[in-house]
PDB file of C-alpha atoms and ligand atoms in Angstrom:
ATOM      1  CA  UNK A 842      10.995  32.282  -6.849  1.00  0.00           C
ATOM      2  CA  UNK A 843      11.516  28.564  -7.975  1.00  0.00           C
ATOM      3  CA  UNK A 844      14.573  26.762  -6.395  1.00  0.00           C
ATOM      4  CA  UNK A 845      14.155  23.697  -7.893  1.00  0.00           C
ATOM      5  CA  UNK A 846      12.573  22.309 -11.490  1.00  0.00           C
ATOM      6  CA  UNK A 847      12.111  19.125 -12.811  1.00  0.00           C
ATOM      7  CA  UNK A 848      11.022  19.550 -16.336  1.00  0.00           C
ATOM      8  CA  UNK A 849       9.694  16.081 -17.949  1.00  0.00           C
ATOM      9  CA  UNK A 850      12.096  14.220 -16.050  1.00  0.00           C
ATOM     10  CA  UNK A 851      12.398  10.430 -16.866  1.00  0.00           C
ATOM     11  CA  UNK A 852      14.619   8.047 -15.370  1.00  0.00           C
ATOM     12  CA  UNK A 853      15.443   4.551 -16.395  1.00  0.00           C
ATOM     13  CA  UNK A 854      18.630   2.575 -14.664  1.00  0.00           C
ATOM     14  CA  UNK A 855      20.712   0.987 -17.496  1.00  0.00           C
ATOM     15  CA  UNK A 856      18.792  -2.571 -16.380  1.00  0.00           C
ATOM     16  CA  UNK A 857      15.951  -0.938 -17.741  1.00  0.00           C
ATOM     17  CA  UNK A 858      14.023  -0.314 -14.312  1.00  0.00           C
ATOM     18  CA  UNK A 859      12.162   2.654 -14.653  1.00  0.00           C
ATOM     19  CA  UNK A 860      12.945   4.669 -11.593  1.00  0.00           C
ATOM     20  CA  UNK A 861      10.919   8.023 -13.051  1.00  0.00           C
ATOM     21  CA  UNK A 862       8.289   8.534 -15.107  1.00  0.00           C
ATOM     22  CA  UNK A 863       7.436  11.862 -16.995  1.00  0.00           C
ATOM     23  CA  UNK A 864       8.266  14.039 -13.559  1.00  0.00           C
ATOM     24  CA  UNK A 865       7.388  17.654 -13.237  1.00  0.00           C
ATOM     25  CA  UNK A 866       8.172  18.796  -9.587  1.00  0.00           C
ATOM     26  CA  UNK A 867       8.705  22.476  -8.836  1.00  0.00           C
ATOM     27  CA  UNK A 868       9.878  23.287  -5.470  1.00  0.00           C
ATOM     28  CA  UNK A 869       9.722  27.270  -4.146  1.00  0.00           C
ATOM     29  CA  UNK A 870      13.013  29.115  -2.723  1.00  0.00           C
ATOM     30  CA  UNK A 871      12.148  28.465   1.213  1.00  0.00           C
ATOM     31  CA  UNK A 872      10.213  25.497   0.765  1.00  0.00           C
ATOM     32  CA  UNK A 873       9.910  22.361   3.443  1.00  0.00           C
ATOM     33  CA  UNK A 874       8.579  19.673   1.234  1.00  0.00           C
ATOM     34  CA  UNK A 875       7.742  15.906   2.020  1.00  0.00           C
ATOM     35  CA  UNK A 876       8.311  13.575  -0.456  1.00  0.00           C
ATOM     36  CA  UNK A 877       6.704  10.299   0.121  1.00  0.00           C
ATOM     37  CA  UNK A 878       5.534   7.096  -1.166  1.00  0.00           C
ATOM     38  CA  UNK A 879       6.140   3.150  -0.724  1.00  0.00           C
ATOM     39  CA  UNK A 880      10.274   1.661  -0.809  1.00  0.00           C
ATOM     40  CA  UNK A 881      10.895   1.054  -4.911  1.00  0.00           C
ATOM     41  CA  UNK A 882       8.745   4.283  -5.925  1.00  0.00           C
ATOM     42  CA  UNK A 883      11.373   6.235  -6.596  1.00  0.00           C
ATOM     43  CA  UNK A 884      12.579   8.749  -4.185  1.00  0.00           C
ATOM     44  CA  UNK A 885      16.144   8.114  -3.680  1.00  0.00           C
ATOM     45  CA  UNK A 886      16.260   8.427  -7.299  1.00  0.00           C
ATOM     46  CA  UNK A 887      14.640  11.854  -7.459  1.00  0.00           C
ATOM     47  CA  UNK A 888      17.228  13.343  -4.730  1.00  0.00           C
ATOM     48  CA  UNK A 889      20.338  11.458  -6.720  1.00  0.00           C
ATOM     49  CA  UNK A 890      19.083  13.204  -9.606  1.00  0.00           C
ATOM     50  CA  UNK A 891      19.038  16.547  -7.894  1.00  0.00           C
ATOM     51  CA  UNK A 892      22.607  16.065  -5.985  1.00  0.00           C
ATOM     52  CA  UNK A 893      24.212  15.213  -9.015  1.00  0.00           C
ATOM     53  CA  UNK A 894      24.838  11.146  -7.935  1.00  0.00           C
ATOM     54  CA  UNK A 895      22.730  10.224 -11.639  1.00  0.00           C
ATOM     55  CA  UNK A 896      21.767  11.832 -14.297  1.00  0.00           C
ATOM     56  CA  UNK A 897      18.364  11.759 -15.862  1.00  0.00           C
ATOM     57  CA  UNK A 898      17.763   9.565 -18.837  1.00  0.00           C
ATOM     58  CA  UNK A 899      15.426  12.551 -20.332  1.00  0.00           C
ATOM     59  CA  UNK A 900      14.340  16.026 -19.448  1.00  0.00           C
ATOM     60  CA  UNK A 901      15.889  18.601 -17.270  1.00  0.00           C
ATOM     61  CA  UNK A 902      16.399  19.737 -13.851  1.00  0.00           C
ATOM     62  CA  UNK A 903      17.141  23.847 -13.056  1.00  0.00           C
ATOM     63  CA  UNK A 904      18.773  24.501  -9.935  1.00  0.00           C
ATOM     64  CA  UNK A 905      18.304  28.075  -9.365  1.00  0.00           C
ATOM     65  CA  UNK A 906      17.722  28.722 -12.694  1.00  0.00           C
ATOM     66  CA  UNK A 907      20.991  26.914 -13.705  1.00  0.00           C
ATOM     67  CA  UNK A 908      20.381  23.519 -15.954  1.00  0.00           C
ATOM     68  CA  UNK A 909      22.858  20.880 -14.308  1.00  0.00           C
ATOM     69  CA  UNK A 910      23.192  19.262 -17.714  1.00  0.00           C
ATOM     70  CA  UNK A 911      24.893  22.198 -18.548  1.00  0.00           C
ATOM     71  CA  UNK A 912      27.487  22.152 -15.295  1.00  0.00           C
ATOM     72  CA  UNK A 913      30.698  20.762 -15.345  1.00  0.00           C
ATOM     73  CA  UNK A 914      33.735  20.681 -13.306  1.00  0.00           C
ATOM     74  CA  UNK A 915      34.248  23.156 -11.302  1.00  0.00           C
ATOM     75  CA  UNK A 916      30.957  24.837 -11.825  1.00  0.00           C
ATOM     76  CA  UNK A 917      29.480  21.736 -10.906  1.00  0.00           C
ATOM     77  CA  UNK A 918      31.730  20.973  -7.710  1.00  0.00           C
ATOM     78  CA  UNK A 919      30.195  25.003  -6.855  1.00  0.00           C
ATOM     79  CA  UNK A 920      26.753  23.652  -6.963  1.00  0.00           C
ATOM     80  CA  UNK A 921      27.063  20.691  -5.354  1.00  0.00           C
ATOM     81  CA  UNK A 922      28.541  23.134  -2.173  1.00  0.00           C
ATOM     82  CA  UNK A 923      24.871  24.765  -2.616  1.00  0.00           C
ATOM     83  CA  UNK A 924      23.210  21.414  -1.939  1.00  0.00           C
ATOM     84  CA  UNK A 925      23.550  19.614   1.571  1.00  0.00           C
ATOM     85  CA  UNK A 926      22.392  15.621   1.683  1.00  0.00           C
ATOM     86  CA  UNK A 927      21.818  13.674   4.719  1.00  0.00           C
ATOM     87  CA  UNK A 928      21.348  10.029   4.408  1.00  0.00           C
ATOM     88  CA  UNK A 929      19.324   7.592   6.198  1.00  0.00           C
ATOM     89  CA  UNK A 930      22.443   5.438   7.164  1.00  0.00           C
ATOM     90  CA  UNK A 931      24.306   8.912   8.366  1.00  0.00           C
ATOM     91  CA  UNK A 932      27.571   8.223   6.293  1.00  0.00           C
ATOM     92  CA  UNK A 933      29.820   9.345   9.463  1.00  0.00           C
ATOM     93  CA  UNK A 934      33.638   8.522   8.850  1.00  0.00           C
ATOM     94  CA  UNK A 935      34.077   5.331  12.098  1.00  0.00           C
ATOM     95  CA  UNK A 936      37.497   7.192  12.776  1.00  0.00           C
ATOM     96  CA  UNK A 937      37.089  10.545  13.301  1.00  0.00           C
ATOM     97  CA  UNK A 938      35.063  12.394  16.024  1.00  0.00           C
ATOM     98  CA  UNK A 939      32.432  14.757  15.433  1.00  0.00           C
ATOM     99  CA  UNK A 940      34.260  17.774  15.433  1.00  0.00           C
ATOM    100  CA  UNK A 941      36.671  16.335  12.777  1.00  0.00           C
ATOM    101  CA  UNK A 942      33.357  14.594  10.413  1.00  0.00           C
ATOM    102  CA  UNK A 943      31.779  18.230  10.285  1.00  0.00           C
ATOM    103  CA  UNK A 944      34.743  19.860   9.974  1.00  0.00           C
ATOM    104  CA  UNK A 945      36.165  18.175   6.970  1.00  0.00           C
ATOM    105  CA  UNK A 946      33.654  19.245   4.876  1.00  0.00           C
ATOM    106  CA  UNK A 947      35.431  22.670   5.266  1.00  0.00           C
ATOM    107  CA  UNK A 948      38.588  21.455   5.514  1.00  0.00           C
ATOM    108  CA  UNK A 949      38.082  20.051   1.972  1.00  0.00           C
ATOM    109  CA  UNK A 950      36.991  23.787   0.745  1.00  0.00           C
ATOM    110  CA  UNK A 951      39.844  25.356   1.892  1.00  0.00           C
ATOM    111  CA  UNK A 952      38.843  26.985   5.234  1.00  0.00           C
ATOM    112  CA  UNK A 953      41.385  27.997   7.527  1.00  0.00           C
ATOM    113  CA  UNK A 954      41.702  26.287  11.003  1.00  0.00           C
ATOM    114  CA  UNK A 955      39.997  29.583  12.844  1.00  0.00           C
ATOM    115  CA  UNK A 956      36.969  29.859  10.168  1.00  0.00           C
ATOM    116  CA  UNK A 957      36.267  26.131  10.738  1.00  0.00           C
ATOM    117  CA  UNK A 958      36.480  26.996  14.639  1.00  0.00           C
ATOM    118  CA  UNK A 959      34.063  29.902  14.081  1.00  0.00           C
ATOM    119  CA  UNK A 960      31.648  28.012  11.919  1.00  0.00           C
ATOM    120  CA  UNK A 961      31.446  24.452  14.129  1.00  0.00           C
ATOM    121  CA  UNK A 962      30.586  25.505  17.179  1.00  0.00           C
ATOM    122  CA  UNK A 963      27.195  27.676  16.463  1.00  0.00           C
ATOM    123  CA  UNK A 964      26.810  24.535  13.775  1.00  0.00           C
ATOM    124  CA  UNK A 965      27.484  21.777  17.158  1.00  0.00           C
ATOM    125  CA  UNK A 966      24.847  23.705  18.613  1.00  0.00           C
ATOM    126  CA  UNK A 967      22.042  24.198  16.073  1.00  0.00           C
ATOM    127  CA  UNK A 968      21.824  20.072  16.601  1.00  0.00           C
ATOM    128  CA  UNK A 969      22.085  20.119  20.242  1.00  0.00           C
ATOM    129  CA  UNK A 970      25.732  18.070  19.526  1.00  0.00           C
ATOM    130  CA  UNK A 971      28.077  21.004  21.616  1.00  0.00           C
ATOM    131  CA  UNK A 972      28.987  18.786  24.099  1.00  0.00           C
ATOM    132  CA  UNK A 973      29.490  15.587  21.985  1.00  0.00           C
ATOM    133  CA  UNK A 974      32.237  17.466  19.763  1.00  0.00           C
ATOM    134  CA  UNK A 975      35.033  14.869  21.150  1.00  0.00           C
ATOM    135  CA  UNK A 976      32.768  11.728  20.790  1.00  0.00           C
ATOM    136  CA  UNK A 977      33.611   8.841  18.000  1.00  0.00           C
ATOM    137  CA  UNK A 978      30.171   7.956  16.345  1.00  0.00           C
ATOM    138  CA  UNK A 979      30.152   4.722  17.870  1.00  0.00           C
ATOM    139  CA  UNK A 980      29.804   6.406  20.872  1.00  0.00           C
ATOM    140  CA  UNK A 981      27.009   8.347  19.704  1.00  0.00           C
ATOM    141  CA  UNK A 982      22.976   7.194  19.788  1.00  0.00           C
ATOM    142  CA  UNK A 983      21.457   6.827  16.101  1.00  0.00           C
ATOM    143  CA  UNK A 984      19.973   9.999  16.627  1.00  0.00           C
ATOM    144  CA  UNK A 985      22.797  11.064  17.790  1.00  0.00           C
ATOM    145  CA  UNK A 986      24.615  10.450  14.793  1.00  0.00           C
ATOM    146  CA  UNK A 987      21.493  11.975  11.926  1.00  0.00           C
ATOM    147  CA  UNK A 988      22.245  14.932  14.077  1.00  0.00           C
ATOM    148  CA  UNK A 989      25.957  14.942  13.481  1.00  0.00           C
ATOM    149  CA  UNK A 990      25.304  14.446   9.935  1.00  0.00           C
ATOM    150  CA  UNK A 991      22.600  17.182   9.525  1.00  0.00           C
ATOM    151  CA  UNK A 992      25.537  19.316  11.016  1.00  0.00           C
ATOM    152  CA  UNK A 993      27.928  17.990   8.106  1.00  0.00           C
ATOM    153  CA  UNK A 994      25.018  19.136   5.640  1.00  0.00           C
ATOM    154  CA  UNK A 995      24.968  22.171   6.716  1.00  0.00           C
ATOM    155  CA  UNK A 996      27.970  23.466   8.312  1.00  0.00           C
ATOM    156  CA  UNK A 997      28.875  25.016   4.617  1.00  0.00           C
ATOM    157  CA  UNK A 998      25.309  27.379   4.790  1.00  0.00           C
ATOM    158  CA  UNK A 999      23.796  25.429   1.741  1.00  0.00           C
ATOM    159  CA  UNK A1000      20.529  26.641   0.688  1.00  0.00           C
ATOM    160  CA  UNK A1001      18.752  23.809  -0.251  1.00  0.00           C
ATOM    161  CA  UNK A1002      18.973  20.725   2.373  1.00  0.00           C
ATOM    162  CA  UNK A1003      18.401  17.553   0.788  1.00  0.00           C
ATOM    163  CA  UNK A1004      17.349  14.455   3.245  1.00  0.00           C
ATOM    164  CA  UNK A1005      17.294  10.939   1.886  1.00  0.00           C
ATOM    165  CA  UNK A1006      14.597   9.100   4.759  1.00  0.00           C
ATOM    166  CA  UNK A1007      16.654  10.669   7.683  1.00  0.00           C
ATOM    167  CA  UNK A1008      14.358   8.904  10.196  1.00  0.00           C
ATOM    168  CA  UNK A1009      14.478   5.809   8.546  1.00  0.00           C
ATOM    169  CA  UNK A1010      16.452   4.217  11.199  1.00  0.00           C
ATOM    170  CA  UNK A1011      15.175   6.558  14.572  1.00  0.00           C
ATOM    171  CA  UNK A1012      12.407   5.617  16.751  1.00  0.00           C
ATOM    172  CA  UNK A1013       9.499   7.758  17.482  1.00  0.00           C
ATOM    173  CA  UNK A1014      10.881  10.424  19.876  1.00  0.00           C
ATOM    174  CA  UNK A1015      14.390  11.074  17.798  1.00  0.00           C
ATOM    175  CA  UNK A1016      12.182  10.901  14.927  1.00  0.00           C
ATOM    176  CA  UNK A1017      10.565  13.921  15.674  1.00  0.00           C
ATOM    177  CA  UNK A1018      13.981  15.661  17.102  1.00  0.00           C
ATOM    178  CA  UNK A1019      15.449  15.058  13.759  1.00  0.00           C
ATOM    179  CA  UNK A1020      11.991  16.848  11.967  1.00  0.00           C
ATOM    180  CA  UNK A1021      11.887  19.456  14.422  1.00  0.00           C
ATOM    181  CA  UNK A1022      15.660  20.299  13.886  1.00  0.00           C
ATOM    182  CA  UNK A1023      15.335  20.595   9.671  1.00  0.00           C
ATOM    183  CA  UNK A1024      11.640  22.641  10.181  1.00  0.00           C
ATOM    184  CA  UNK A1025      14.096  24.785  12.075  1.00  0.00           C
ATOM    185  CA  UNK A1026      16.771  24.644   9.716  1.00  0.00           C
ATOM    186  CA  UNK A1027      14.383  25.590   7.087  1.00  0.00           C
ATOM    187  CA  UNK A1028      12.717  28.647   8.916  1.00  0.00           C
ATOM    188  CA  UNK A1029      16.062  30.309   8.591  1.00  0.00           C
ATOM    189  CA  UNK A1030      15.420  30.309   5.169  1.00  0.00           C
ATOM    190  CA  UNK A1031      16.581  26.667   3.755  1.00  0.00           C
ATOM    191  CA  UNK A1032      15.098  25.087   1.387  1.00  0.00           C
ATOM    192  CA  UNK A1033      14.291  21.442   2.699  1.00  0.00           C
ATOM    193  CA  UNK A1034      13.525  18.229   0.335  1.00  0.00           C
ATOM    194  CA  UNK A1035      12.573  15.211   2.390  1.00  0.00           C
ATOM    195  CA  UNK A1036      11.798  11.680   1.728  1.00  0.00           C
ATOM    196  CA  UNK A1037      10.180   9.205   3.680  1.00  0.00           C
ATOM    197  CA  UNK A1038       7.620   6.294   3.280  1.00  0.00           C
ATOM    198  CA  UNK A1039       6.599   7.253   6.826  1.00  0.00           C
ATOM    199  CA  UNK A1040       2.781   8.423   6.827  1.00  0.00           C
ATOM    200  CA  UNK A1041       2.235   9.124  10.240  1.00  0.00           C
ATOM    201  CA  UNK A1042       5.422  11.816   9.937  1.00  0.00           C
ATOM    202  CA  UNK A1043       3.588  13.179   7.019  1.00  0.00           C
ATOM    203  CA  UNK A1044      -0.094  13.420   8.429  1.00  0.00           C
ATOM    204  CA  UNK A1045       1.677  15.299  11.793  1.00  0.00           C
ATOM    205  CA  UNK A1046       2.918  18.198   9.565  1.00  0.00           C
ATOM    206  CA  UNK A1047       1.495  20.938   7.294  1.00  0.00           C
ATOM    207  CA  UNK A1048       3.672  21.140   5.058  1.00  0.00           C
ATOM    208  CA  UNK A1049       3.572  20.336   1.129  1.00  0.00           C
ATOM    209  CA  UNK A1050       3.376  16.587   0.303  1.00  0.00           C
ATOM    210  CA  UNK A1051       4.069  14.999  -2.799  1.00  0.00           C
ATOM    211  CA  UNK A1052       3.843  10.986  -3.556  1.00  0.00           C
ATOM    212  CA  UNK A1053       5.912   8.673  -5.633  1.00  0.00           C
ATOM    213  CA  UNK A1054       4.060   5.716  -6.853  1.00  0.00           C
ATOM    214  CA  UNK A1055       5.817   2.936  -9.447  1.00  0.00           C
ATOM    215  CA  UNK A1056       8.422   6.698 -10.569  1.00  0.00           C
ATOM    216  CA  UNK A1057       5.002   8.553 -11.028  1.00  0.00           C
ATOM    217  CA  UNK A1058       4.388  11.912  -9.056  1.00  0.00           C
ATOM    218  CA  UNK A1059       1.498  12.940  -7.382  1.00  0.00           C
ATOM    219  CA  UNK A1060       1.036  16.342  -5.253  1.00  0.00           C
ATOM    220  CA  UNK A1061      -1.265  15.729  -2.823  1.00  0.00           C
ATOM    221  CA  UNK A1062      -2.545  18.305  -0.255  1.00  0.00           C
TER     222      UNK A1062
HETATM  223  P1  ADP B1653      12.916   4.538  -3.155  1.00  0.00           P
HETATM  224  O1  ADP B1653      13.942   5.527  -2.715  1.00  0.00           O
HETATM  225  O2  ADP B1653      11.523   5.100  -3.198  1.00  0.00           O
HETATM  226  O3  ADP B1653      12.967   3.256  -2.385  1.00  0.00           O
HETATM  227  P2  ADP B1653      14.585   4.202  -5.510  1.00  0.00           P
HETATM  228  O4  ADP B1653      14.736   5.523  -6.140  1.00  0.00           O
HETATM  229  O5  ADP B1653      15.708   3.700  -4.669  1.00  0.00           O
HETATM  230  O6  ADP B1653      13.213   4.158  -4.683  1.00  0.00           O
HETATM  231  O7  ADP B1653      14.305   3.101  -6.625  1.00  0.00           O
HETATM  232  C1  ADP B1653      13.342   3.301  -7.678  1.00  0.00           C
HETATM  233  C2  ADP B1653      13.433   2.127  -8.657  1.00  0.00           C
HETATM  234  O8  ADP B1653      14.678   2.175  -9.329  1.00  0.00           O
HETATM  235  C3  ADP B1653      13.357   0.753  -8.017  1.00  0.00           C
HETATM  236  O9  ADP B1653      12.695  -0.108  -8.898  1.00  0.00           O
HETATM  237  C4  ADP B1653      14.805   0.366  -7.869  1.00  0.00           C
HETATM  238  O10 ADP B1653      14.949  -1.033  -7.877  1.00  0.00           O
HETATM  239  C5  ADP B1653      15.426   0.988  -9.095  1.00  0.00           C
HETATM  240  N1  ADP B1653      16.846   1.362  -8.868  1.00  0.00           N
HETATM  241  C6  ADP B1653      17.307   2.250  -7.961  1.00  0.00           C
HETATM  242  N2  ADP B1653      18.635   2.388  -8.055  1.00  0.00           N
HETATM  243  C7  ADP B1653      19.039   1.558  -9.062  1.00  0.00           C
HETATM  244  C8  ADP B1653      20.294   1.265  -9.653  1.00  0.00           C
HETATM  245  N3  ADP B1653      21.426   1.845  -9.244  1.00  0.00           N
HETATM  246  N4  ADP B1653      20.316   0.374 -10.678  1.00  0.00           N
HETATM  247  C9  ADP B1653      19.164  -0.179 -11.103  1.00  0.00           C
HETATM  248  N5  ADP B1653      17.964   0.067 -10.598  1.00  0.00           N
HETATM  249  C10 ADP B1653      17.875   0.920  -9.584  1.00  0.00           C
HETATM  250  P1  ADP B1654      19.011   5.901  22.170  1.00  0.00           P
HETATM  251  O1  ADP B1654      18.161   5.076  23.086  1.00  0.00           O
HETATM  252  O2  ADP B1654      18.418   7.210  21.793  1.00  0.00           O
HETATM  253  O3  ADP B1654      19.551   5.141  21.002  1.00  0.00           O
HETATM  254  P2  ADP B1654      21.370   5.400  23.721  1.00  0.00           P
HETATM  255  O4  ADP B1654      20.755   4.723  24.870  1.00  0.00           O
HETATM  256  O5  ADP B1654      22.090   4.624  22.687  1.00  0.00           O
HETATM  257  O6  ADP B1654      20.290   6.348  23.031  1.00  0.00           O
HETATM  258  O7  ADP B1654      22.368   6.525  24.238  1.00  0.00           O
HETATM  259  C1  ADP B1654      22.008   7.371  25.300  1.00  0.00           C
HETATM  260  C2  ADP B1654      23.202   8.261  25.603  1.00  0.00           C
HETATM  261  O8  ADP B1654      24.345   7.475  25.975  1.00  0.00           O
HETATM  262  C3  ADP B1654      23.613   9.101  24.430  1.00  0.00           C
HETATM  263  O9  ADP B1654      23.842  10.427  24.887  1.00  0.00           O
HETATM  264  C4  ADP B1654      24.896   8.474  23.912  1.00  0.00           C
HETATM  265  O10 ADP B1654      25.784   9.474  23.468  1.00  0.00           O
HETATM  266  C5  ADP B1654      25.456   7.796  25.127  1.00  0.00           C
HETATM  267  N1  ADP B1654      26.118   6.564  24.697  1.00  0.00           N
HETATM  268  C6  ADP B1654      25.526   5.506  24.081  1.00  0.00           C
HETATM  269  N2  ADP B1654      26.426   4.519  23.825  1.00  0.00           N
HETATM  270  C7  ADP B1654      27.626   4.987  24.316  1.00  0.00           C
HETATM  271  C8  ADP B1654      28.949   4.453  24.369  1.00  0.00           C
HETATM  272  N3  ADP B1654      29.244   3.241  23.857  1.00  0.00           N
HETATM  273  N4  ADP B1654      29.903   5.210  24.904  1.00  0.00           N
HETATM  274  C9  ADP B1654      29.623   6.429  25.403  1.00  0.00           C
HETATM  275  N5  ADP B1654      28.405   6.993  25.386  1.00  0.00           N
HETATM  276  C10 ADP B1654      27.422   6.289  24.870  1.00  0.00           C
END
């Protein structure tokens, strides 16, 4: 069962930088894929497509089985619930703690106060984050804070997990903590996208890789 499809996707920025050349990318429903390649091939642009952030200049992109040319409004707000994104720069609100950044996600869907309870704490946990639920994010290490934001992805039960170089920023050991968190993430069932221009990440797993060079994609082993 394919989750997601790019079908002869191109991609060129209105400055006329071709971000994506004739793509063709399918990803399988429980999938943990790496996708990799130098800064400026590409990648960011392939997940933006895919979360709805830009839209393709050409071809088309199924989300199980549903063409997001084809979604709007409220459909497409629906969707976008079904995809989780973590970012290399963890996007954590300064102001809030991390109870309050994960919850809001819910808060925004219309969860009452006790379903938010019931869903943060198992969520707190799955990152190892259950006793940091009254910490401020500057209070927080940087892995620290991916994890907080993996538990914002997530906290809704997406199935696909989108993450934009989430160890872009860690050293070695959270690094791995961060990888061995979304391989865990994914064996209950997630589907998992992940960029990185870090090889050595890539040569420690066995998972599927795929490389971006100059918006051109190659599936390696
Ligand atoms: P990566 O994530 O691999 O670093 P990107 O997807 O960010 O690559 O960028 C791919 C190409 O598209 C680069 O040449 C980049 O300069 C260009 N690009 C990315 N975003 C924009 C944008 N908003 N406007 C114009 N060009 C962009
Ligand atoms: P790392 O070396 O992984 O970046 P740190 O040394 O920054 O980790 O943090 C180690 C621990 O100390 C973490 O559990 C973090 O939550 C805590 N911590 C770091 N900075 C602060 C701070 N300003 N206030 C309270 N706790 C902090």
């Amino acid at each position: 069962r394919i989750m997601v499809r790019f079908h002869n996707i191109q991609k060129t920025y209105s400055n006329g930088a071709k971000a994506l050349i004739n793509l063709n990318l399918q990803v399988k429903r429980g999938e943990f894929l790496f996708v990799t390649g130098p800064s400026g091939s590409g990648k960011s642009t392939l997940l933006k497509l895919l979360y709805g952030a830009e839209k393709p200049t050409d071809g088309k992109i199924l989300v199980d089985g549903t063409d997001l040319a084809k979604l709007k409004g409220d459909r497409l707000s629906l969707l976008r619930r079904r995809i989780g994104v973590v970012f290399q720069d963890y996007k954590l609100i300064p102001r809030r703690t991390v109870y309050e950044n994960v919850a809001f996600v819910l808060w925004a869907q219309g969860y009452t106060r006790k379903e938010i309870r019931r869903r943060l704490i198992p969520t707190l946990r799955m990152v190892g984050l259950q006793d940091k639920a009254e910490c401020f994010p500057e209070q927080l290490s940087g892995g620290e804070q991916q994890r907080v934001s993996i538990a914002r992805a997530i906290v809704g039960t997406p199935p696909i997990l989108l993450a934009d170089e989430p160890t872009g920023n860690l050293d070695y050991d959270n690094s791995q903590q961060v990888i061995k968190i979304l391989k865990k993430l994914n064996s209950i069932g997630i589907t998992v996208i992940i960029t990185t221009h870090d090889e050595h990440l890539v040569r420690m797993s066995d998972n599927p890789v795929v490389q971006l060079r100059e918006g051109r994609l190659f599936h390696m082993l």
